[in-house]
N, CA, C and O of each residue as an XYZ file, in Angstrom:
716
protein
N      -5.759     66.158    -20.836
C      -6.242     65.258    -21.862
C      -7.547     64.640    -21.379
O      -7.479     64.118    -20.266
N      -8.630     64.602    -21.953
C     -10.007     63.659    -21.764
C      -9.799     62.457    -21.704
O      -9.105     61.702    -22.385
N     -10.471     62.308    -20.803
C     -10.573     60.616    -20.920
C     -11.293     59.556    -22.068
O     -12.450     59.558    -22.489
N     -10.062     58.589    -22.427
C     -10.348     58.271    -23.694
C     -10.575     57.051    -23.884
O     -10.338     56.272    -24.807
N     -11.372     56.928    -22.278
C     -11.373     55.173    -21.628
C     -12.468     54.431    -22.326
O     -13.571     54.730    -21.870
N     -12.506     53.269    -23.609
C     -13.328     53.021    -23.982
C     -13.892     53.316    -25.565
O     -14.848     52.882    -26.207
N     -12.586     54.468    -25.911
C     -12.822     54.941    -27.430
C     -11.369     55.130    -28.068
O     -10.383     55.389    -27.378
N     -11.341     54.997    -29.250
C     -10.084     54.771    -29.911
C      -9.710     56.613    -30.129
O     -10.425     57.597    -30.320
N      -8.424     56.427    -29.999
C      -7.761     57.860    -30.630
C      -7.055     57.955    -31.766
O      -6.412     56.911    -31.882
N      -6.902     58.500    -32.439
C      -5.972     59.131    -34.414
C      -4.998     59.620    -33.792
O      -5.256     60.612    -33.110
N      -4.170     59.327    -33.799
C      -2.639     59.469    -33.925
C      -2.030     59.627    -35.194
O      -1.914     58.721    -36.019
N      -1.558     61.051    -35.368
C      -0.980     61.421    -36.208
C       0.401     62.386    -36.004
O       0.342     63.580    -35.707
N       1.667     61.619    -36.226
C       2.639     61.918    -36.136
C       3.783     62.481    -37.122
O       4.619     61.648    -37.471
N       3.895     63.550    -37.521
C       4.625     64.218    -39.083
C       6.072     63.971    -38.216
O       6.354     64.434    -37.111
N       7.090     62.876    -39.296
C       8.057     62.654    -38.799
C       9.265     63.887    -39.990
O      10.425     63.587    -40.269
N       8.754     64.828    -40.338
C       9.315     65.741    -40.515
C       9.332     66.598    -39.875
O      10.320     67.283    -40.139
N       8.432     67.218    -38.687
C       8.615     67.927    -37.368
C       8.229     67.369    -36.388
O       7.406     68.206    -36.017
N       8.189     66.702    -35.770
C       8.173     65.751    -34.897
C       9.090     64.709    -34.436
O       9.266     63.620    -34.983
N       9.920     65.352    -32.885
C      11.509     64.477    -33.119
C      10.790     62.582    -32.498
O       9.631     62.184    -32.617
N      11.459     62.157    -32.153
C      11.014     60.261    -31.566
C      10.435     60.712    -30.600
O       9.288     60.304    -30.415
N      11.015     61.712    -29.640
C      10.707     61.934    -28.138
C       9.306     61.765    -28.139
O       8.568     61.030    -27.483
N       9.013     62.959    -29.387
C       7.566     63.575    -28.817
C       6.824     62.542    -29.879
O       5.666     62.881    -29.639
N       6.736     61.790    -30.617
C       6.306     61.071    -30.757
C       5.705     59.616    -29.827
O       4.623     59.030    -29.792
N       6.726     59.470    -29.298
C       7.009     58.416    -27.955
C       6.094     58.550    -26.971
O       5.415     57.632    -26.510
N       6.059     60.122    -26.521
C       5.138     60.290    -25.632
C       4.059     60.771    -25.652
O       3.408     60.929    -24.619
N       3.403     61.292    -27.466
C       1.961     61.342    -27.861
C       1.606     59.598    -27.665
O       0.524     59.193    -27.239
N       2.537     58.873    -27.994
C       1.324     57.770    -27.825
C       1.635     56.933    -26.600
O       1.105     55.822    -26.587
N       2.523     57.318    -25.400
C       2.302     57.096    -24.119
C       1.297     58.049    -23.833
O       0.590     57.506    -22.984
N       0.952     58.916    -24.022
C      -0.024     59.790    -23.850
C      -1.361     59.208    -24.337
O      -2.351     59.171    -23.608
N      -1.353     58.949    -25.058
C      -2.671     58.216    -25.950
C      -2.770     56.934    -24.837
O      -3.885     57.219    -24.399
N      -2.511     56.134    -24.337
C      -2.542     54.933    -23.410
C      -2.430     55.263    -22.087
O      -2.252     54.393    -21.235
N      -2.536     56.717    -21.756
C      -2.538     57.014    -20.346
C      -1.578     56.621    -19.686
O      -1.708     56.183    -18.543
N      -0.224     56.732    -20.424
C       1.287     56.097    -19.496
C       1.809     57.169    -19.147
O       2.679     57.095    -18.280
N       1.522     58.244    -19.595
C       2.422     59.378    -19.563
C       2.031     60.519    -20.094
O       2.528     61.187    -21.001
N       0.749     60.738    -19.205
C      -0.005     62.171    -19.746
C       0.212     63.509    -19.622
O      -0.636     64.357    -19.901
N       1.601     63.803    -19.107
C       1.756     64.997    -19.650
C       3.218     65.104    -20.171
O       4.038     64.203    -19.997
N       3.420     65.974    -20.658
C       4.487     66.597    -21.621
C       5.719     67.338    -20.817
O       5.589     68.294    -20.053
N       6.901     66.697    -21.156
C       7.912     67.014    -20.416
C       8.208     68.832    -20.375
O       7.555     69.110    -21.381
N       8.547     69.679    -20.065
C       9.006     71.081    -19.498
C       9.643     70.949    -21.101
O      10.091     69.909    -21.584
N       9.561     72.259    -21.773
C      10.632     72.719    -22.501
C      10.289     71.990    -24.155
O      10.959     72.253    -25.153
N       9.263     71.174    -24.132
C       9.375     70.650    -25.616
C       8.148     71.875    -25.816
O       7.355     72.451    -25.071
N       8.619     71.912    -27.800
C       8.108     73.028    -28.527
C       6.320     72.280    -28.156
O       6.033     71.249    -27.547
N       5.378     73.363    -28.852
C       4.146     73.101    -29.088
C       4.227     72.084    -30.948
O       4.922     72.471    -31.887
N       3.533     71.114    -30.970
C       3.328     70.772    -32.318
C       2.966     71.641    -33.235
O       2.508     72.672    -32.744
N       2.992     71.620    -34.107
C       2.691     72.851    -34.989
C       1.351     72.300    -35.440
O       1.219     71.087    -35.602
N       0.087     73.373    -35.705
C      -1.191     73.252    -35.711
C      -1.812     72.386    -37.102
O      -2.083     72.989    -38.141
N      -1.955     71.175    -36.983
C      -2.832     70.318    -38.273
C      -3.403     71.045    -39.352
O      -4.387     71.762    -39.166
N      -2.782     70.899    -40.642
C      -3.824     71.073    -41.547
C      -4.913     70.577    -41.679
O      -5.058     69.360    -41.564
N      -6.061     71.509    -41.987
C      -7.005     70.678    -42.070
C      -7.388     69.307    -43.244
O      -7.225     69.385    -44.461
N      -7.763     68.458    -42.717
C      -7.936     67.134    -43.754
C      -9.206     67.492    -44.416
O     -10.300     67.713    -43.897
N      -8.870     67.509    -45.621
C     -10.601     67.228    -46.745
C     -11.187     66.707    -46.203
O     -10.680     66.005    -45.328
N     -12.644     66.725    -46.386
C     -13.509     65.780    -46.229
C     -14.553     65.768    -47.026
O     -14.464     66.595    -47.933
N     -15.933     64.852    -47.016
C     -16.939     65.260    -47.831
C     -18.029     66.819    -47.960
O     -18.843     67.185    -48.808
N     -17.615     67.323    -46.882
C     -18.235     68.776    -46.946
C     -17.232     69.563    -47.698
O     -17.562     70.735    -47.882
N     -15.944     69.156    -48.235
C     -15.090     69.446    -49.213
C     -15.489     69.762    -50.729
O     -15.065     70.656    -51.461
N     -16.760     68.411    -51.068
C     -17.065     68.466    -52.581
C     -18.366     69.151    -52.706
O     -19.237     69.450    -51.889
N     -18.284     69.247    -53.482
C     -19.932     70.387    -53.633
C     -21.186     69.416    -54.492
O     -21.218     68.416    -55.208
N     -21.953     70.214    -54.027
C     -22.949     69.237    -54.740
C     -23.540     70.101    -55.860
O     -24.561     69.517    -56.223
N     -23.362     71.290    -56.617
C     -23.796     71.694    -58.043
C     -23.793     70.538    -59.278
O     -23.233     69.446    -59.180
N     -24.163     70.775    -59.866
C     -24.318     69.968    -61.254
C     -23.792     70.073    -61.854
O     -23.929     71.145    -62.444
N     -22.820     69.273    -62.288
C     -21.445     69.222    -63.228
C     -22.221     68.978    -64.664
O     -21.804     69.569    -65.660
N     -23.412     68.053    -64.754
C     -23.828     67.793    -65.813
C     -24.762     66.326    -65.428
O     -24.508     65.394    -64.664
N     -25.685     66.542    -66.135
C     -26.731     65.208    -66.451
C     -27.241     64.859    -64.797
O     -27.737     63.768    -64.516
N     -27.026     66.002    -63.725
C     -27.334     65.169    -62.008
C     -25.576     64.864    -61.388
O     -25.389     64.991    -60.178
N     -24.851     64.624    -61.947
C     -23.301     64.343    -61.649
C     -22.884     65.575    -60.537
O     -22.647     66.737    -60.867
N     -22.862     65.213    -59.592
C     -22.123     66.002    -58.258
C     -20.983     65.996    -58.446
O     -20.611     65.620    -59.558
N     -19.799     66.478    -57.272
C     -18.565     65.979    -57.135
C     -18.930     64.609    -55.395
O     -18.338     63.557    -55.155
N     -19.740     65.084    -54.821
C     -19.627     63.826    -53.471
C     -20.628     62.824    -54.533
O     -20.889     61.866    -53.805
N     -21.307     62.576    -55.880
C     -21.905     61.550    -56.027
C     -21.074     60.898    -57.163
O     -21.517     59.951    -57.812
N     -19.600     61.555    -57.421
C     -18.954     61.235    -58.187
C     -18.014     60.733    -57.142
O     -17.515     59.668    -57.505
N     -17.674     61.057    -56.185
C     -16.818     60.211    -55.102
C     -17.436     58.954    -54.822
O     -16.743     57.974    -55.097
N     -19.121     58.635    -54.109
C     -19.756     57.838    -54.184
C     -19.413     56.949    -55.117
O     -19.481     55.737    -54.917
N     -19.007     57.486    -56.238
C     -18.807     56.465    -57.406
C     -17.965     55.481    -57.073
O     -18.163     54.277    -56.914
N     -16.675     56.358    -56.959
C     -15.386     55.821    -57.019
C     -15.154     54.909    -55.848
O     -14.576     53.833    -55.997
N     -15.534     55.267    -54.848
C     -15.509     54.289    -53.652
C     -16.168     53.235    -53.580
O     -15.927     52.469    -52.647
N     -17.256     52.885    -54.619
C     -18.115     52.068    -54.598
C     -18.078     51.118    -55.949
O     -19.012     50.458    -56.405
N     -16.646     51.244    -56.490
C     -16.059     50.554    -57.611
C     -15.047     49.382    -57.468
O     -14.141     50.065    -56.992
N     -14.605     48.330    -57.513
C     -13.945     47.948    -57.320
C     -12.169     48.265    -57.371
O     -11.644     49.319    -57.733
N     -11.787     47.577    -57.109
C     -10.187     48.520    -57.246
C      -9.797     48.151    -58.434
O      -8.909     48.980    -58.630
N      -9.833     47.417    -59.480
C      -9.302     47.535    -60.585
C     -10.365     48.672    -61.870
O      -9.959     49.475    -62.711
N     -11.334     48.386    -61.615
C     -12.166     49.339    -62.403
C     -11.823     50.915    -61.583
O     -12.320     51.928    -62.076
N     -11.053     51.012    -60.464
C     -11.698     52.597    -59.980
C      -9.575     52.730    -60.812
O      -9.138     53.645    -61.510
N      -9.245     52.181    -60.604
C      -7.425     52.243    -61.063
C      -7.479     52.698    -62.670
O      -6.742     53.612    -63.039
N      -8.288     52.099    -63.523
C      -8.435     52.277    -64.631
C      -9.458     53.105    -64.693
O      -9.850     52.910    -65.843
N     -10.153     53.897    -64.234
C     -10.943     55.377    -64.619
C      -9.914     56.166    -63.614
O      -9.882     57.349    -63.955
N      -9.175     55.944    -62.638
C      -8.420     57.262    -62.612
C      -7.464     57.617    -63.143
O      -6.982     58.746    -63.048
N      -6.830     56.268    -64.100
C      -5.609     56.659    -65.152
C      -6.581     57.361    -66.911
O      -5.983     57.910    -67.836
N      -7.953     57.121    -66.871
C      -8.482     57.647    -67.828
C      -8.643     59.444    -67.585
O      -8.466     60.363    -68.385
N      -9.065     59.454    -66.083
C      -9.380     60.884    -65.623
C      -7.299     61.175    -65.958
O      -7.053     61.799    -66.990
N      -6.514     60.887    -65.413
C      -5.278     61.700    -65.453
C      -4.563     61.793    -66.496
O      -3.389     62.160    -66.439
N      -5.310     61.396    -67.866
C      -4.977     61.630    -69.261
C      -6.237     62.468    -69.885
O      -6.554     62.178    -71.038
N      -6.905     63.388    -69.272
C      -7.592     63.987    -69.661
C      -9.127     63.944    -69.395
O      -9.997     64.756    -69.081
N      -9.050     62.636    -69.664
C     -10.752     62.130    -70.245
C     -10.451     61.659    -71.168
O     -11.511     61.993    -71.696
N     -10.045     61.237    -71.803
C     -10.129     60.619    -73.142
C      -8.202     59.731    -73.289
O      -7.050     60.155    -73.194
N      -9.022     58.023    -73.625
C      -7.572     57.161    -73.702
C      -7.981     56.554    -74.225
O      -9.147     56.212    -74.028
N      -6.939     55.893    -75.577
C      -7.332     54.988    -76.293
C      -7.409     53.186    -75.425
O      -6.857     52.942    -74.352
N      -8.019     52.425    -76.040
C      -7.731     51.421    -75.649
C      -6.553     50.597    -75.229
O      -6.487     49.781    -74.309
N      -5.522     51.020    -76.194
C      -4.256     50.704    -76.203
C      -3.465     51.064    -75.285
O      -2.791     50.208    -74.711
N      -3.344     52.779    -74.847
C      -2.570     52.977    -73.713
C      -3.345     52.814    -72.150
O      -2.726     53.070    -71.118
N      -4.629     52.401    -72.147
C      -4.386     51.683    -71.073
C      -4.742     50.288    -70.493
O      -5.003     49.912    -69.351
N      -4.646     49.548    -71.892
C      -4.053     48.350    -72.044
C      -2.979     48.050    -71.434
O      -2.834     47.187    -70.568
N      -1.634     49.276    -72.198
C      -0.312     48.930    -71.894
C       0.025     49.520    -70.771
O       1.124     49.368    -70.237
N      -0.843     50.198    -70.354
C      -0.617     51.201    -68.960
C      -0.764     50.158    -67.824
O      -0.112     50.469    -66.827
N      -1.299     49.263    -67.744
C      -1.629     47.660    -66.649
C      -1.042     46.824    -67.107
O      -0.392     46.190    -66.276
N      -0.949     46.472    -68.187
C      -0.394     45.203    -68.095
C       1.792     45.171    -67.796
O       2.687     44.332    -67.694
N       1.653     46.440    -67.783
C       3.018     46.964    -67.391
C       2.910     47.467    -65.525
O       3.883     47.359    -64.780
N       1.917     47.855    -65.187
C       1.843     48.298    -64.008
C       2.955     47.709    -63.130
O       3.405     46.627    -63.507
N       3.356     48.135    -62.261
C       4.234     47.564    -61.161
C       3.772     47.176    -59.948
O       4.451     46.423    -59.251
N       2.421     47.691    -59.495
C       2.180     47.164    -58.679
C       0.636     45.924    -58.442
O       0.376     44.999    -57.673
N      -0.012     46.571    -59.532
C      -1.521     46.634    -59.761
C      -1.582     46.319    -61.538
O      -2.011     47.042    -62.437
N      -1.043     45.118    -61.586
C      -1.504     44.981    -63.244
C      -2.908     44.014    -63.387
O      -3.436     43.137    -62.703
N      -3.206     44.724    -64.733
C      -4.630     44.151    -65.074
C      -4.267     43.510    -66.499
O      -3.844     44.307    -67.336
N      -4.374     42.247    -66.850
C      -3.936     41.465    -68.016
C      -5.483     42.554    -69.001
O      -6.510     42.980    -68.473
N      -5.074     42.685    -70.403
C      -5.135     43.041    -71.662
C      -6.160     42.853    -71.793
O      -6.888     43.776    -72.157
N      -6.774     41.326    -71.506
C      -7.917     41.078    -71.842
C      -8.898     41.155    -70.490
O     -10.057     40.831    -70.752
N      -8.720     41.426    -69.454
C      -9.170     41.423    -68.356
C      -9.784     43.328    -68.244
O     -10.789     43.566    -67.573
N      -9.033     44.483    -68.971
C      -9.404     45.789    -68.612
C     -10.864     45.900    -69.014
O     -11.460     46.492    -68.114
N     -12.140     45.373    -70.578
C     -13.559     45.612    -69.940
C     -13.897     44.752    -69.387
O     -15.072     44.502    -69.654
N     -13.398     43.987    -68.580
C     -14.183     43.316    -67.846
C     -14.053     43.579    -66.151
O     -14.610     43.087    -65.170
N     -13.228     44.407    -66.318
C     -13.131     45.325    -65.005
C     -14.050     46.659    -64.789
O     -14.708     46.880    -63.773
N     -13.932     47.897    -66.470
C     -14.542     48.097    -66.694
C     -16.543     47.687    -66.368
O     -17.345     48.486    -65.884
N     -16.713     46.886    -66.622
C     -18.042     46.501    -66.347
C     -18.623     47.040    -65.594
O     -19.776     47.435    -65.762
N     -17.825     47.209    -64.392
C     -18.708     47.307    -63.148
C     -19.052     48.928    -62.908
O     -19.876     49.410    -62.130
N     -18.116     49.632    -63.867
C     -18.539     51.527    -63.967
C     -20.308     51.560    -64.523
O     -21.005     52.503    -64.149
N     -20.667     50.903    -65.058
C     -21.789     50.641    -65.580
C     -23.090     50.301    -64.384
O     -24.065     50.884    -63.911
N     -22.548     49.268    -64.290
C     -23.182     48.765    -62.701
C     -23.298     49.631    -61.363
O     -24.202     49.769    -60.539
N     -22.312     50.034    -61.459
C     -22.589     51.011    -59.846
C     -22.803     52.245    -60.123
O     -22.978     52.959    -59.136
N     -22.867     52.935    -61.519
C     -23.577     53.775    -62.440
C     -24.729     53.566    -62.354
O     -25.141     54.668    -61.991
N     -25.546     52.953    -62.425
C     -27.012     52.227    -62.061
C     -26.958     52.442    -60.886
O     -27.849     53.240    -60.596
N     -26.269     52.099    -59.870
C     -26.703     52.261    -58.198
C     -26.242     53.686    -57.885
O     -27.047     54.349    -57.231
N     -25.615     54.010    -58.075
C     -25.005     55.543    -57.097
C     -25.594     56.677    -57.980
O     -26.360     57.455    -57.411
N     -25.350     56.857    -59.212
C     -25.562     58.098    -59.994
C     -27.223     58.399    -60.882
O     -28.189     57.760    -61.300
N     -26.804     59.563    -60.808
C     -27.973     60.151    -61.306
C     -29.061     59.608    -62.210
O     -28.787     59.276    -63.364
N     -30.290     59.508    -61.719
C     -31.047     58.751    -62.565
C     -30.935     59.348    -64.089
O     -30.185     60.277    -64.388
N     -31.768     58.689    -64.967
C     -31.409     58.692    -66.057
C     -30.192     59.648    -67.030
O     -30.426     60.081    -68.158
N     -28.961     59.821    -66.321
C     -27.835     60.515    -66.818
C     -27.542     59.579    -67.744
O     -28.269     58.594    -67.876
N     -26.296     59.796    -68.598
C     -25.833     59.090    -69.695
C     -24.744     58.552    -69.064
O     -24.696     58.685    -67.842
N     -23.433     57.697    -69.891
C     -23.032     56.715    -69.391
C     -21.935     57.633    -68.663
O     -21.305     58.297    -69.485
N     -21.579     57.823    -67.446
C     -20.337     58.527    -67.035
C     -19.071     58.008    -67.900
O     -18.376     58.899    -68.388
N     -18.795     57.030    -68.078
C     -17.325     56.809    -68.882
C     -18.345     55.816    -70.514
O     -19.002     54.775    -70.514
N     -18.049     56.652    -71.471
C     -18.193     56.614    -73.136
C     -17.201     55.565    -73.367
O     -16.043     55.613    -72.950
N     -17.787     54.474    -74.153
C     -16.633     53.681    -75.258
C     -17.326     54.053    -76.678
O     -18.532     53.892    -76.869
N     -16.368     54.605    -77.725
C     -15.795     54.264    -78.771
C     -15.871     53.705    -78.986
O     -15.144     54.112    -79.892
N     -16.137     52.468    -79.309
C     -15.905     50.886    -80.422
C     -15.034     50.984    -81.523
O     -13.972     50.417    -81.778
N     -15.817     51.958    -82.220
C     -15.033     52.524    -83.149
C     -13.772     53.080    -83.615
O     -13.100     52.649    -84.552
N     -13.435     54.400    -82.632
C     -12.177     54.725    -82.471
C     -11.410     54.059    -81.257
O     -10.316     54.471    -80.872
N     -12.014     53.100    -80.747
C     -11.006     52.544    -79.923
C     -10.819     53.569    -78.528
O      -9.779     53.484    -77.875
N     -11.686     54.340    -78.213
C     -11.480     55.241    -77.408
C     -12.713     54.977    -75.598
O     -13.779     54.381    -75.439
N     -11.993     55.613    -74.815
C     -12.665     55.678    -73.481
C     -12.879     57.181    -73.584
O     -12.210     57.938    -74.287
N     -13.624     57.427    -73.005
C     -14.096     59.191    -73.036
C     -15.115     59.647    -71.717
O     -16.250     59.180    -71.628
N     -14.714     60.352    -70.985
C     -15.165     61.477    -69.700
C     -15.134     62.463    -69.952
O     -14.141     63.181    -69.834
N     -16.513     62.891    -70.494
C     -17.324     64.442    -70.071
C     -15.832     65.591    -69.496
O     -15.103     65.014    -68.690
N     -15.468     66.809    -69.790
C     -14.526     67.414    -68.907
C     -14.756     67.847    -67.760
O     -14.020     68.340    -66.905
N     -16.230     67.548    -67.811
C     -16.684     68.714    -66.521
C     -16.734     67.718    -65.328
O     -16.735     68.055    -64.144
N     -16.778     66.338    -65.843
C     -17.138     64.853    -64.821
C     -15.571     64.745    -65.026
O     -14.860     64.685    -64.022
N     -15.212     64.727    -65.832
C     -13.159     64.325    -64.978
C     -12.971     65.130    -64.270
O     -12.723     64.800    -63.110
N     -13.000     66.609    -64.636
C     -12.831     67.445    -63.395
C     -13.064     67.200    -61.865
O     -12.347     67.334    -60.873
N     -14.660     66.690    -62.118
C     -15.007     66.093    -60.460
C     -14.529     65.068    -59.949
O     -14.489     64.791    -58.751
N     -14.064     64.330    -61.020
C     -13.483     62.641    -60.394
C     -12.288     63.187    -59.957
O     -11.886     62.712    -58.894
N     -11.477     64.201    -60.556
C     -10.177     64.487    -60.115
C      -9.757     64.833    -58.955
O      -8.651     64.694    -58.434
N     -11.389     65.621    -58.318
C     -11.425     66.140    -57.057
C     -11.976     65.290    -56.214
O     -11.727     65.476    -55.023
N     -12.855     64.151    -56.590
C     -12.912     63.282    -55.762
C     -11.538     62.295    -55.481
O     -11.233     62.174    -54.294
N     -10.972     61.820    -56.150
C      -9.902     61.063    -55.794
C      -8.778     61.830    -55.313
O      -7.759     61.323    -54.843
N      -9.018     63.220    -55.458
C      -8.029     64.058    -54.449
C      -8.689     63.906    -53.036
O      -7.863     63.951    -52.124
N      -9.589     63.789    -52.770
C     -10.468     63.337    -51.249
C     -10.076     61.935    -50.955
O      -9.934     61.503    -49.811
N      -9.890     61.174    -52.153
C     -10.404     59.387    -51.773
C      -8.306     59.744    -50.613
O      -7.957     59.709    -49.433
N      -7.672     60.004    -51.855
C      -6.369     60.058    -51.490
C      -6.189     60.374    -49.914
O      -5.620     59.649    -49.098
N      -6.578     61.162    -49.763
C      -6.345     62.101    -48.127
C      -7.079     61.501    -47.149
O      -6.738     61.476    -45.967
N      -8.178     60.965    -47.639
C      -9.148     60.231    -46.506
C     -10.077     58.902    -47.223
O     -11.173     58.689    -47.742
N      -9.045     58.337    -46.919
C      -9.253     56.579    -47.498
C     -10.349     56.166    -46.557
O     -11.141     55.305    -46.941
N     -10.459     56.639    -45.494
C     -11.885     56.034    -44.413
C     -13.068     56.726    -44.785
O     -14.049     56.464    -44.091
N     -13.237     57.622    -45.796
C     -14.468     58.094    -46.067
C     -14.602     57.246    -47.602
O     -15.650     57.304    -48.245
N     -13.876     56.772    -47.892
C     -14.086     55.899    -49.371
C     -14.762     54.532    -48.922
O     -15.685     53.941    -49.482
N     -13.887     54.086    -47.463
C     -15.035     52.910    -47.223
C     -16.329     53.051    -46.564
O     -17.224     52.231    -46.769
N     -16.439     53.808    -45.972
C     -17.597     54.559    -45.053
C     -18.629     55.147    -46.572
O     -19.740     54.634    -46.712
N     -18.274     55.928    -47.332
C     -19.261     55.631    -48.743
C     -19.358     54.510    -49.494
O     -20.180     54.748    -50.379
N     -18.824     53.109    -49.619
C     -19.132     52.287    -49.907
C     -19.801     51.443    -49.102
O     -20.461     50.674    -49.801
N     -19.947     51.210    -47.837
C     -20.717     50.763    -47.014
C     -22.249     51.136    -47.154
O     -23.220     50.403    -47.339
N     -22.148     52.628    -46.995
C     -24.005     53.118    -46.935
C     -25.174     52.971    -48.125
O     -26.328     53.342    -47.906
């Protein structure tokens, strides 16, 4: 094992193959208590690889819209506005006002009161202005009229794949909101 005197290590332990033992002693191992591995335990089985941003591509979905400047987005949204465009992206692209009205103010963990969803909203607008493509159109459409929210298919598509990234690697969501 390298010496890891001075820098932090990722510890990652799948407690579906991985008995306590060898858990116990990856991270006596990690603290230099107990750097090597007893006789007779299996090899870990080899890491999938984790997404990352060399994951999303940068082609043109439409109007300048990437998939890493559509992640940019999302990480750089607050958490109630990024909660309510990913329940808009997982109904298609397109939700009336109403169901996800009732979709928060029912939430169980994360509710957003009724009258509080555009004003959460707001800020897609705002960091639409900072992160995305110059003069593109509005990434998330209101309706007034029909009462409707609306995403491009080709931009839900990418949000879908970005928040399949945000999911797997939550430290690159703050690490793009930082820069």
């Amino acid at each position: 094992m390298a010496s890891t005197k001075g820098r932090g290590v990722r510890l990652i332990i799948d407690t579906e193959t991985d008995s306590y033992e060898q858990a116990i002693a990856a991270v006596q191992a990690a603290y230099g208590l107990r750097p090597s591995v007893p006789a007779g335990w299996r090899d870990a089985p080899a890491a999938e690889p984790r997404p990352g941003l060399e994951d999303l591509g940068d082609d043109d979905l439409g109007e300048g819209w990437t998939d890493r400047l559509l992640f940019q987005m999302i990480g750089s949204l607050m958490p109630g506005a990024r909660a309510v465009l990913r329940r808009i992206v997982e109904m298609g692209g397109t939700a009336s006002y109403e169901d996800i009205q009732q979709h928060f103010a029912e939430h169980p963990t994360a509710p957003i009161p009724r009258t509080k969803i555009g004003g959460s909203l707001t800020s897609v607008k705002a960091v639409q202005r900072r992160v995305g493509p110059a003069g593109a159109g509005q990434l998330l459409q209101r309706d007034e009229q029909a009462r409707l929210y609306r995403i491009d298919r080709a931009l839900a598509e990418g949000l879908q794949r970005a928040f399949g990234v945000a999911d797997c690697r939550p430290d690159l969501m703050r690490r793009e909101a930082d820069s």
